[in-house]
PDB file of C-alpha atoms and ligand atoms in Angstrom:
ATOM      1  CA  MET A   1    -109.765-136.699 -37.614  1.00 46.00           C
ATOM      2  CA  SER A   2    -108.542-140.411 -37.596  1.00 50.00           C
ATOM      3  CA  ALA A   3    -108.985-142.052 -34.022  1.00 46.00           C
ATOM      4  CA  GLN A   4    -106.192-142.452 -32.495  1.00 60.00           C
ATOM      5  CA  GLY A   5    -105.787-145.727 -31.334  1.00 74.00           C
ATOM      6  CA  LYS A   6    -108.205-147.515 -34.003  1.00 90.00           C
ATOM      7  CA  SER A   7    -106.632-148.837 -36.890  1.00 96.00           C
ATOM      8  CA  VAL A   8    -106.825-146.764 -40.509  1.00 98.00           C
ATOM      9  CA  THR A   9    -108.382-148.539 -43.179  1.00 98.00           C
ATOM     10  CA  LEU A  10    -109.995-147.646 -46.927  1.00 98.00           C
ATOM     11  CA  ARG A  11    -113.356-146.865 -44.718  1.00 98.00           C
ATOM     12  CA  THR A  12    -111.355-144.400 -42.344  1.00 98.00           C
ATOM     13  CA  LEU A  13    -110.088-142.775 -45.616  1.00 98.00           C
ATOM     14  CA  SER A  14    -113.094-142.486 -47.226  1.00 97.00           C
ATOM     15  CA  ARG A  15    -114.742-140.732 -44.218  1.00 98.00           C
ATOM     16  CA  MET A  16    -112.025-138.632 -43.840  1.00 98.00           C
ATOM     17  CA  LYS A  17    -112.324-137.385 -47.009  1.00 98.00           C
ATOM     18  CA  ALA A  18    -116.369-136.919 -46.863  1.00 98.00           C
ATOM     19  CA  GLU A  19    -116.035-134.505 -43.211  1.00 98.00           C
ATOM     20  CA  ASN A  20    -113.401-133.090 -45.076  1.00 97.00           C
ATOM     21  CA  SER A  21    -110.544-134.237 -42.667  1.00 98.00           C
ATOM     22  CA  LYS A  22    -107.284-134.209 -43.806  1.00 98.00           C
ATOM     23  CA  ILE A  23    -105.224-137.350 -44.558  1.00 98.00           C
ATOM     24  CA  ALA A  24    -101.353-136.817 -43.211  1.00 98.00           C
ATOM     25  CA  MET A  25     -98.906-139.363 -45.083  1.00 98.00           C
ATOM     26  CA  VAL A  26     -95.226-140.271 -44.227  1.00 98.00           C
ATOM     27  CA  THR A  27     -93.287-142.548 -46.325  1.00 98.00           C
ATOM     28  CA  ALA A  28     -91.336-144.985 -43.455  1.00 98.00           C
ATOM     29  CA  TYR A  29     -88.476-147.506 -44.893  1.00 98.00           C
ATOM     30  CA  ASP A  30     -87.723-149.647 -41.875  1.00 98.00           C
ATOM     31  CA  TYR A  31     -88.707-150.406 -37.844  1.00 98.00           C
ATOM     32  CA  PRO A  32     -87.590-146.936 -36.425  1.00 98.00           C
ATOM     33  CA  SER A  33     -88.860-144.816 -38.531  1.00 98.00           C
ATOM     34  CA  ALA A  34     -92.242-146.546 -38.552  1.00 98.00           C
ATOM     35  CA  LYS A  35     -92.529-146.364 -34.834  1.00 98.00           C
ATOM     36  CA  LEU A  36     -91.909-142.340 -35.273  1.00 98.00           C
ATOM     37  CA  ALA A  37     -93.977-141.880 -37.799  1.00 98.00           C
ATOM     38  CA  GLU A  38     -97.231-143.621 -36.356  1.00 97.00           C
ATOM     39  CA  ALA A  39     -95.954-141.967 -32.924  1.00 97.00           C
ATOM     40  CA  GLY A  40     -96.405-138.522 -34.606  1.00 98.00           C
ATOM     41  CA  GLY A  41     -99.858-139.442 -35.682  1.00 98.00           C
ATOM     42  CA  ALA A  42     -99.571-140.317 -39.364  1.00 98.00           C
ATOM     43  CA  ASP A  43    -102.740-141.906 -40.893  1.00 98.00           C
ATOM     44  CA  LEU A  44    -100.291-143.741 -43.698  1.00 98.00           C
ATOM     45  CA  LEU A  45     -97.344-144.647 -43.581  1.00 98.00           C
ATOM     46  CA  LEU A  46     -95.940-145.332 -47.671  1.00 98.00           C
ATOM     47  CA  VAL A  47     -93.294-147.516 -48.273  1.00 98.00           C
ATOM     48  CA  GLY A  48     -92.529-145.555 -51.141  1.00 98.00           C
ATOM     49  CA  ASP A  49     -89.565-146.508 -53.892  1.00 98.00           C
ATOM     50  CA  SER A  50     -88.081-143.662 -52.889  1.00 97.00           C
ATOM     51  CA  LEU A  51     -86.520-145.718 -50.266  1.00 98.00           C
ATOM     52  CA  GLY A  52     -83.614-146.405 -53.501  1.00 97.00           C
ATOM     53  CA  MET A  53     -82.714-142.723 -53.177  1.00 95.00           C
ATOM     54  CA  VAL A  54     -83.042-141.770 -49.518  1.00 96.00           C
ATOM     55  CA  VAL A  55     -82.084-145.017 -47.765  1.00 97.00           C
ATOM     56  CA  LEU A  56     -79.763-147.183 -50.359  1.00 97.00           C
ATOM     57  CA  GLY A  57     -78.267-144.121 -52.155  1.00 95.00           C
ATOM     58  CA  TYR A  58     -79.153-144.636 -56.041  1.00 96.00           C
ATOM     59  CA  ASP A  59     -79.892-141.814 -58.275  1.00 94.00           C
ATOM     60  CA  SER A  60     -83.498-142.659 -59.148  1.00 95.00           C
ATOM     61  CA  THR A  61     -86.070-145.028 -57.864  1.00 97.00           C
ATOM     62  CA  VAL A  62     -85.363-146.972 -61.121  1.00 97.00           C
ATOM     63  CA  PRO A  63     -82.786-149.678 -59.336  1.00 98.00           C
ATOM     64  CA  VAL A  64     -85.102-150.623 -56.752  1.00 98.00           C
ATOM     65  CA  THR A  65     -86.211-154.218 -56.751  1.00 98.00           C
ATOM     66  CA  LEU A  66     -89.246-156.187 -55.589  1.00 98.00           C
ATOM     67  CA  GLU A  67     -86.877-158.104 -53.147  1.00 98.00           C
ATOM     68  CA  ASP A  68     -85.756-154.803 -51.641  1.00 98.00           C
ATOM     69  CA  MET A  69     -89.332-153.408 -51.300  1.00 98.00           C
ATOM     70  CA  VAL A  70     -90.704-156.797 -49.631  1.00 98.00           C
ATOM     71  CA  HIS A  71     -87.553-156.487 -47.097  1.00 98.00           C
ATOM     72  CA  HIS A  72     -88.006-152.760 -45.920  1.00 98.00           C
ATOM     73  CA  THR A  73     -91.887-153.251 -45.928  1.00 98.00           C
ATOM     74  CA  LYS A  74     -91.421-156.039 -43.636  1.00 98.00           C
ATOM     75  CA  ALA A  75     -89.469-153.916 -41.340  1.00 98.00           C
ATOM     76  CA  VAL A  76     -92.064-151.344 -41.546  1.00 98.00           C
ATOM     77  CA  THR A  77     -95.256-152.975 -40.694  1.00 98.00           C
ATOM     78  CA  ARG A  78     -93.113-154.898 -37.793  1.00 98.00           C
ATOM     79  CA  GLY A  79     -92.939-151.000 -36.493  1.00 98.00           C
ATOM     80  CA  SER A  80     -96.646-149.935 -37.015  1.00 97.00           C
ATOM     81  CA  GLN A  81     -99.756-151.207 -35.532  1.00 96.00           C
ATOM     82  CA  ARG A  82    -102.421-148.500 -36.486  1.00 98.00           C
ATOM     83  CA  ALA A  83    -101.433-146.729 -39.558  1.00 98.00           C
ATOM     84  CA  LEU A  84    -102.225-148.285 -43.297  1.00 98.00           C
ATOM     85  CA  VAL A  85     -98.965-149.105 -44.702  1.00 98.00           C
ATOM     86  CA  VAL A  86     -99.001-149.124 -48.116  1.00 99.00           C
ATOM     87  CA  ALA A  87     -95.993-150.354 -50.295  1.00 99.00           C
ATOM     88  CA  ASP A  88     -94.939-149.097 -53.819  1.00 98.00           C
ATOM     89  CA  LEU A  89     -94.851-151.499 -56.597  1.00 98.00           C
ATOM     90  CA  PRO A  90     -90.971-151.223 -57.852  1.00 98.00           C
ATOM     91  CA  PHE A  91     -90.087-149.998 -61.499  1.00 98.00           C
ATOM     92  CA  LEU A  92     -91.590-152.536 -64.082  1.00 97.00           C
ATOM     93  CA  THR A  93     -93.682-154.631 -62.025  1.00 98.00           C
ATOM     94  CA  ALA A  94     -97.088-153.226 -62.687  1.00 98.00           C
ATOM     95  CA  HIS A  95     -96.454-153.503 -66.343  1.00 97.00           C
ATOM     96  CA  LEU A  96     -95.868-157.488 -66.430  1.00 97.00           C
ATOM     97  CA  ASP A  97     -98.915-159.660 -66.858  1.00 96.00           C
ATOM     98  CA  ARG A  98    -101.500-160.299 -64.993  1.00 96.00           C
ATOM     99  CA  GLU A  99     -99.822-163.298 -62.771  1.00 97.00           C
ATOM    100  CA  GLU A 100     -97.028-161.232 -62.254  1.00 98.00           C
ATOM    101  CA  VAL A 101     -98.645-158.239 -60.829  1.00 98.00           C
ATOM    102  CA  LEU A 102    -100.858-160.518 -58.444  1.00 98.00           C
ATOM    103  CA  LYS A 103     -97.594-162.669 -57.250  1.00 98.00           C
ATOM    104  CA  ALA A 104     -95.423-159.263 -56.800  1.00 98.00           C
ATOM    105  CA  ALA A 105     -98.685-157.442 -54.979  1.00 98.00           C
ATOM    106  CA  GLY A 106     -99.360-160.806 -53.167  1.00 98.00           C
ATOM    107  CA  ARG A 107     -95.412-160.507 -51.911  1.00 98.00           C
ATOM    108  CA  LEU A 108     -95.833-156.965 -50.407  1.00 98.00           C
ATOM    109  CA  MET A 109     -98.627-158.533 -48.936  1.00 98.00           C
ATOM    110  CA  GLN A 110     -98.255-161.492 -47.494  1.00 98.00           C
ATOM    111  CA  GLU A 111     -94.219-161.583 -46.527  1.00 98.00           C
ATOM    112  CA  GLY A 112     -93.922-157.973 -45.999  1.00 98.00           C
ATOM    113  CA  GLY A 113     -97.177-157.003 -44.270  1.00 98.00           C
ATOM    114  CA  ALA A 114     -98.798-154.221 -45.996  1.00 98.00           C
ATOM    115  CA  ARG A 115    -101.930-153.529 -46.413  1.00 98.00           C
ATOM    116  CA  ALA A 116    -102.348-151.761 -50.076  1.00 98.00           C
ATOM    117  CA  VAL A 117     -99.518-151.016 -52.754  1.00 98.00           C
ATOM    118  CA  LYS A 118     -99.251-148.220 -54.497  1.00 98.00           C
ATOM    119  CA  VAL A 119     -98.984-148.327 -58.360  1.00 98.00           C
ATOM    120  CA  GLU A 120     -97.632-144.991 -60.738  1.00 98.00           C
ATOM    121  CA  GLY A 121     -99.041-144.350 -63.848  1.00 98.00           C
ATOM    122  CA  CYS A 122    -102.094-145.337 -65.489  1.00 98.00           C
ATOM    123  CA  ASP A 123    -103.345-146.456 -69.027  1.00 97.00           C
ATOM    124  CA  ALA A 124    -100.430-149.183 -69.633  1.00 97.00           C
ATOM    125  CA  VAL A 125    -101.108-150.162 -65.518  1.00 98.00           C
ATOM    126  CA  LEU A 126    -105.228-150.119 -65.896  1.00 98.00           C
ATOM    127  CA  PRO A 127    -104.930-154.296 -66.197  1.00 98.00           C
ATOM    128  CA  GLY A 128    -102.775-155.006 -63.242  1.00 98.00           C
ATOM    129  CA  ILE A 129    -104.445-152.488 -61.391  1.00 98.00           C
ATOM    130  CA  ARG A 130    -107.963-154.320 -62.440  1.00 98.00           C
ATOM    131  CA  ALA A 131    -106.314-157.568 -61.737  1.00 98.00           C
ATOM    132  CA  CYS A 132    -105.287-156.237 -57.857  1.00 98.00           C
ATOM    133  CA  VAL A 133    -108.527-154.781 -57.040  1.00 98.00           C
ATOM    134  CA  ALA A 134    -110.380-157.945 -58.505  1.00 98.00           C
ATOM    135  CA  ALA A 135    -108.578-159.964 -56.364  1.00 98.00           C
ATOM    136  CA  GLY A 136    -108.868-157.867 -52.593  1.00 98.00           C
ATOM    137  CA  ILE A 137    -105.455-156.144 -52.972  1.00 98.00           C
ATOM    138  CA  PRO A 138    -106.266-152.340 -52.197  1.00 98.00           C
ATOM    139  CA  VAL A 139    -104.545-150.074 -54.873  1.00 98.00           C
ATOM    140  CA  MET A 140    -103.431-146.569 -54.612  1.00 99.00           C
ATOM    141  CA  GLY A 141    -102.971-144.998 -57.937  1.00 98.00           C
ATOM    142  CA  HIS A 142    -100.275-142.438 -58.442  1.00 98.00           C
ATOM    143  CA  ILE A 143    -100.185-139.394 -61.261  1.00 98.00           C
ATOM    144  CA  GLY A 144     -98.448-136.370 -62.310  1.00 98.00           C
ATOM    145  CA  LEU A 145     -94.825-137.118 -61.540  1.00 97.00           C
ATOM    146  CA  THR A 146     -94.382-140.528 -61.536  1.00 97.00           C
ATOM    147  CA  PRO A 147     -90.581-140.753 -60.565  1.00 95.00           C
ATOM    148  CA  GLN A 148     -90.191-144.408 -62.279  1.00 96.00           C
ATOM    149  CA  ALA A 149     -90.601-142.876 -65.744  1.00 94.00           C
ATOM    150  CA  VAL A 150     -88.007-139.592 -64.526  1.00 93.00           C
ATOM    151  CA  HIS A 151     -85.920-140.764 -67.866  1.00 93.00           C
ATOM    152  CA  GLN A 152     -88.806-140.294 -69.773  1.00 92.00           C
ATOM    153  CA  LEU A 153     -90.028-136.769 -68.395  1.00 92.00           C
ATOM    154  CA  GLY A 154     -86.689-135.468 -68.874  1.00 90.00           C
ATOM    155  CA  GLY A 155     -86.241-135.086 -65.727  1.00 90.00           C
ATOM    156  CA  TYR A 156     -88.165-134.166 -62.014  1.00 92.00           C
ATOM    157  CA  ARG A 157     -90.511-131.511 -63.686  1.00 93.00           C
ATOM    158  CA  ILE A 158     -94.369-130.228 -62.824  1.00 96.00           C
ATOM    159  CA  GLN A 159     -96.365-132.217 -64.798  1.00 96.00           C
ATOM    160  CA  GLY A 160     -99.848-130.581 -66.402  1.00 97.00           C
ATOM    161  CA  LYS A 161     -98.898-127.122 -67.259  1.00 97.00           C
ATOM    162  CA  ASP A 162    -100.874-126.806 -69.770  1.00 97.00           C
ATOM    163  CA  ALA A 163    -105.058-127.146 -70.836  1.00 98.00           C
ATOM    164  CA  GLU A 164    -104.340-130.592 -72.570  1.00 98.00           C
ATOM    165  CA  THR A 165    -101.870-132.230 -70.105  1.00 97.00           C
ATOM    166  CA  ALA A 166    -103.813-131.018 -67.523  1.00 98.00           C
ATOM    167  CA  ARG A 167    -107.074-132.398 -69.029  1.00 98.00           C
ATOM    168  CA  GLN A 168    -104.983-135.721 -69.513  1.00 98.00           C
ATOM    169  CA  LEU A 169    -104.511-135.393 -65.482  1.00 98.00           C
ATOM    170  CA  LEU A 170    -107.880-135.096 -64.692  1.00 98.00           C
ATOM    171  CA  GLU A 171    -109.201-138.247 -67.181  1.00 98.00           C
ATOM    172  CA  GLU A 172    -106.843-140.101 -65.942  1.00 98.00           C
ATOM    173  CA  ALA A 173    -107.518-139.797 -62.444  1.00 98.00           C
ATOM    174  CA  ARG A 174    -111.386-140.511 -63.398  1.00 98.00           C
ATOM    175  CA  ARG A 175    -110.218-143.643 -65.221  1.00 98.00           C
ATOM    176  CA  LEU A 176    -107.743-144.899 -61.939  1.00 98.00           C
ATOM    177  CA  GLU A 177    -110.801-144.098 -60.324  1.00 98.00           C
ATOM    178  CA  GLU A 178    -112.894-145.881 -62.172  1.00 98.00           C
ATOM    179  CA  ALA A 179    -110.542-148.900 -62.421  1.00 98.00           C
ATOM    180  CA  GLY A 180    -110.818-149.121 -57.985  1.00 98.00           C
ATOM    181  CA  VAL A 181    -108.090-147.255 -56.927  1.00 98.00           C
ATOM    182  CA  PHE A 182    -108.832-146.564 -53.392  1.00 98.00           C
ATOM    183  CA  ALA A 183    -106.898-143.024 -52.955  1.00 98.00           C
ATOM    184  CA  LEU A 184    -104.429-141.246 -55.684  1.00 98.00           C
ATOM    185  CA  VAL A 185    -101.310-139.653 -55.042  1.00 98.00           C
ATOM    186  CA  LEU A 186    -100.940-136.232 -57.359  1.00 98.00           C
ATOM    187  CA  GLU A 187     -96.965-135.331 -57.411  1.00 98.00           C
ATOM    188  CA  CYS A 188     -95.842-132.642 -58.768  1.00 98.00           C
ATOM    189  CA  VAL A 189     -98.812-130.625 -59.897  1.00 98.00           C
ATOM    190  CA  PRO A 190    -100.170-127.046 -60.272  1.00 98.00           C
ATOM    191  CA  ASP A 191    -102.780-126.485 -57.056  1.00 98.00           C
ATOM    192  CA  GLU A 192    -105.501-125.589 -59.858  1.00 98.00           C
ATOM    193  CA  VAL A 193    -105.347-129.093 -61.592  1.00 98.00           C
ATOM    194  CA  ALA A 194    -104.741-130.676 -57.996  1.00 98.00           C
ATOM    195  CA  SER A 195    -108.098-128.884 -56.704  1.00 98.00           C
ATOM    196  CA  ARG A 196    -109.764-129.762 -59.883  1.00 98.00           C
ATOM    197  CA  ILE A 197    -109.125-133.807 -59.703  1.00 98.00           C
ATOM    198  CA  THR A 198    -109.687-133.809 -56.045  1.00 98.00           C
ATOM    199  CA  HIS A 199    -113.325-132.229 -56.402  1.00 98.00           C
ATOM    200  CA  SER A 200    -114.164-134.368 -59.034  1.00 98.00           C
ATOM    201  CA  LEU A 201    -113.372-137.663 -57.292  1.00 98.00           C
ATOM    202  CA  SER A 202    -115.266-139.327 -54.510  1.00 98.00           C
ATOM    203  CA  ILE A 203    -111.865-141.333 -53.376  1.00 98.00           C
ATOM    204  CA  PRO A 204    -109.488-139.039 -51.401  1.00 98.00           C
ATOM    205  CA  THR A 205    -106.307-137.437 -52.943  1.00 98.00           C
ATOM    206  CA  ILE A 206    -102.887-137.045 -51.464  1.00 98.00           C
ATOM    207  CA  GLY A 207    -100.607-134.409 -52.702  1.00 98.00           C
ATOM    208  CA  ILE A 208     -96.669-133.784 -52.977  1.00 98.00           C
ATOM    209  CA  GLY A 209     -96.002-130.739 -54.621  1.00 98.00           C
ATOM    210  CA  ALA A 210     -99.724-130.521 -55.215  1.00 98.00           C
ATOM    211  CA  GLY A 211    -100.860-127.388 -53.520  1.00 98.00           C
ATOM    212  CA  GLY A 212    -103.234-127.028 -50.396  1.00 98.00           C
ATOM    213  CA  ASN A 213    -106.411-128.615 -51.658  1.00 98.00           C
ATOM    214  CA  CYS A 214    -105.680-132.075 -51.937  1.00 98.00           C
ATOM    215  CA  ASP A 215    -107.335-134.575 -49.405  1.00 98.00           C
ATOM    216  CA  GLY A 216    -104.000-134.968 -47.700  1.00 98.00           C
ATOM    217  CA  GLN A 217    -100.130-134.506 -48.578  1.00 98.00           C
ATOM    218  CA  VAL A 218     -96.946-137.075 -48.094  1.00 98.00           C
ATOM    219  CA  LEU A 219     -94.092-136.134 -47.442  1.00 98.00           C
ATOM    220  CA  VAL A 220     -90.284-138.629 -47.558  1.00 98.00           C
ATOM    221  CA  TYR A 221     -89.373-138.962 -44.210  1.00 98.00           C
ATOM    222  CA  HIS A 222     -86.047-137.893 -45.012  1.00 97.00           C
ATOM    223  CA  ASP A 223     -86.796-134.301 -46.329  1.00 97.00           C
ATOM    224  CA  LEU A 224     -89.117-133.415 -43.929  1.00 96.00           C
ATOM    225  CA  LEU A 225     -86.762-134.545 -41.192  1.00 97.00           C
ATOM    226  CA  GLN A 226     -83.643-133.051 -43.119  1.00 96.00           C
ATOM    227  CA  TYR A 227     -82.178-136.402 -42.130  1.00 96.00           C
ATOM    228  CA  GLY A 228     -79.444-136.922 -44.955  1.00 91.00           C
ATOM    229  CA  SER A 229     -81.034-136.176 -47.772  1.00 80.00           C
ATOM    230  CA  GLU A 230     -78.745-133.438 -50.425  1.00 73.00           C
ATOM    231  CA  ILE A 231     -81.364-132.571 -52.598  1.00 72.00           C
ATOM    232  CA  GLN A 232     -84.486-130.484 -51.362  1.00 82.00           C
ATOM    233  CA  PRO A 233     -87.522-130.208 -53.374  1.00 89.00           C
ATOM    234  CA  SER A 234     -88.992-126.584 -53.066  1.00 92.00           C
ATOM    235  CA  PHE A 235     -92.402-128.076 -51.951  1.00 94.00           C
ATOM    236  CA  VAL A 236     -91.095-129.423 -49.074  1.00 95.00           C
ATOM    237  CA  LYS A 237     -91.309-127.602 -45.486  1.00 95.00           C
ATOM    238  CA  PRO A 238     -88.494-128.763 -43.421  1.00 94.00           C
ATOM    239  CA  TYR A 239     -89.721-129.630 -40.122  1.00 96.00           C
ATOM    240  CA  ALA A 240     -87.364-130.753 -37.751  1.00 96.00           C
ATOM    241  CA  GLN A 241     -83.122-130.775 -38.426  1.00 95.00           C
ATOM    242  CA  ILE A 242     -82.466-134.427 -37.532  1.00 96.00           C
ATOM    243  CA  GLY A 243     -79.283-134.582 -39.504  1.00 96.00           C
ATOM    244  CA  GLU A 244     -77.663-131.857 -38.486  1.00 96.00           C
ATOM    245  CA  MET A 245     -78.301-133.031 -35.130  1.00 97.00           C
ATOM    246  CA  ALA A 246     -76.958-136.463 -36.031  1.00 97.00           C
ATOM    247  CA  VAL A 247     -73.736-134.987 -37.329  1.00 97.00           C
ATOM    248  CA  GLN A 248     -73.145-133.127 -34.590  1.00 98.00           C
ATOM    249  CA  GLY A 249     -73.615-135.511 -31.938  1.00 98.00           C
ATOM    250  CA  ILE A 250     -71.400-137.900 -33.233  1.00 98.00           C
ATOM    251  CA  ARG A 251     -68.649-134.928 -33.660  1.00 98.00           C
ATOM    252  CA  THR A 252     -68.859-134.962 -29.786  1.00 98.00           C
ATOM    253  CA  TYR A 253     -68.842-138.710 -29.181  1.00 98.00           C
ATOM    254  CA  VAL A 254     -65.543-138.785 -32.266  1.00 98.00           C
ATOM    255  CA  LYS A 255     -63.949-135.856 -29.981  1.00 98.00           C
ATOM    256  CA  GLU A 256     -64.489-137.394 -26.353  1.00 98.00           C
ATOM    257  CA  VAL A 257     -63.346-140.798 -27.732  1.00 98.00           C
ATOM    258  CA  ARG A 258     -59.864-139.237 -29.094  1.00 98.00           C
ATOM    259  CA  GLU A 259     -59.431-137.348 -26.189  1.00 98.00           C
ATOM    260  CA  GLY A 260     -60.310-140.445 -24.103  1.00 98.00           C
ATOM    261  CA  SER A 261     -63.458-138.925 -21.650  1.00 98.00           C
ATOM    262  CA  PHE A 262     -65.558-141.516 -23.790  1.00 98.00           C
ATOM    263  CA  PRO A 263     -66.289-144.007 -22.131  1.00 97.00           C
ATOM    264  CA  GLY A 264     -66.489-142.172 -18.341  1.00 96.00           C
ATOM    265  CA  GLU A 265     -67.181-143.403 -15.200  1.00 96.00           C
ATOM    266  CA  GLU A 266     -70.777-143.644 -15.313  1.00 96.00           C
ATOM    267  CA  HIS A 267     -70.336-145.917 -18.714  1.00 97.00           C
ATOM    268  CA  THR A 268     -68.194-147.811 -17.400  1.00 97.00           C
ATOM    269  CA  PHE A 269     -68.414-151.657 -15.597  1.00 97.00           C
ATOM    270  CA  ARG A 270     -66.355-152.917 -12.581  1.00 95.00           C
ATOM    271  CA  ALA A 271     -65.431-156.044 -10.921  1.00 95.00           C
ATOM    272  CA  PRO A 272     -62.674-155.314  -8.392  1.00 92.00           C
ATOM    273  CA  ALA A 273     -63.047-158.714  -6.998  1.00 92.00           C
ATOM    274  CA  VAL A 274     -61.812-160.557 -10.321  1.00 95.00           C
ATOM    275  CA  MET A 275     -58.581-158.294  -9.822  1.00 90.00           C
ATOM    276  CA  ASP A 276     -56.163-160.486  -8.177  1.00 87.00           C
ATOM    277  CA  HIS A 277     -57.110-163.481 -10.649  1.00 90.00           C
ATOM    278  CA  LEU A 278     -56.558-161.299 -13.789  1.00 90.00           C
ATOM    279  CA  TYR A 279     -52.982-160.151 -12.244  1.00 88.00           C
ATOM    280  CA  GLY A 280     -52.285-162.647  -9.847  1.00 80.00           C
ATOM    281  CA  GLY A 281     -48.784-162.054  -8.196  1.00 63.00           C
ATOM    282  CA  GLU A 282     -47.953-159.212 -11.014  1.00 67.00           C
ATOM    283  CA  ARG A 283     -50.112-156.767  -9.319  1.00 55.00           C
ATOM    284  CA  LYS A 284     -48.364-157.138  -5.851  1.00 52.00           C
ATOM    285  CA  LYS A 285     -45.166-156.233  -7.543  1.00 50.00           C
ATOM    286  CA  ASP A 286     -46.238-152.865  -9.030  1.00 46.00           C
TER     287      ASP A 286
HETATM  288  O1  KIV B   1     -91.669-143.286 -53.381  1.00 70.59           O
HETATM  289  C1  KIV B   1     -92.366-142.399 -52.837  1.00 70.59           C
HETATM  290  O2  KIV B   1     -91.786-141.789 -51.549  1.00 70.59           O
HETATM  291  C2  KIV B   1     -93.536-142.015 -53.345  1.00 70.59           C
HETATM  292  C3  KIV B   1     -93.955-140.504 -52.660  1.00 70.59           C
HETATM  293  C4  KIV B   1     -93.164-139.552 -52.853  1.00 70.59           C
HETATM  294  C5  KIV B   1     -95.282-140.091 -52.754  1.00 70.59           C
HETATM  295  O3  KIV B   1     -93.626-142.377 -54.241  1.00 70.59           O
END
């Protein structure tokens, strides 16, 4: 188990893999979600570019910019003390030349306060990953369903379902480990593929829709809490009904405002001594 109270580091994660102790990652996008996720004991907080969909209302992660990521990463790191905060490099950023990738990752760390970055894909982004690792920036990889490539993949589909694509994923995982990533997200791949990858790597795998044999799991905050997320992927297990509670609370507030029962006496400030000054003689006439 990652020690409560102690900061989670890359060493913690490799120790957890060695001890067969499962790693829990959850996305966070702002100060309150970071505080709550950390209070719930998450080892890693991912400032995922999924914020484009669950926070900003886009229909994919493609429109998310580096500015968006820096802005949200700042808020998350203000709300977290113990968990390792990882921030996504947004669409196309890891494909730029070495200097641009380093500048972008540097901003997420220096301005945002992230302690690692996550990069989607494999071969096309290996030079950028290697540049970051050489510069001392920890990189988490991400293969399988890579949402930034949704338009090329033709939708949010399970990857690696046949022998050839499964073998390709295993090879990609090995190349990413060789390039120095400290952990690897496996998204929407069959359990058999995720297990094989997990057993052949010495770095931890973190699964999402990848079965129970990965070294850890990640879920999107709004999905696991059912907080305003309309699309519910089948691999998500809802652990709370925050959205329903929020609507119920707001409905009651609106009703009480309309009927005039809010604010009641206990939520009202009083200063009887000022009455005469405010109304002067008028009040006496009443
Ligand atoms: O952006 C994100 O939230 C992610 C997770 C789904 C792994 O990349």
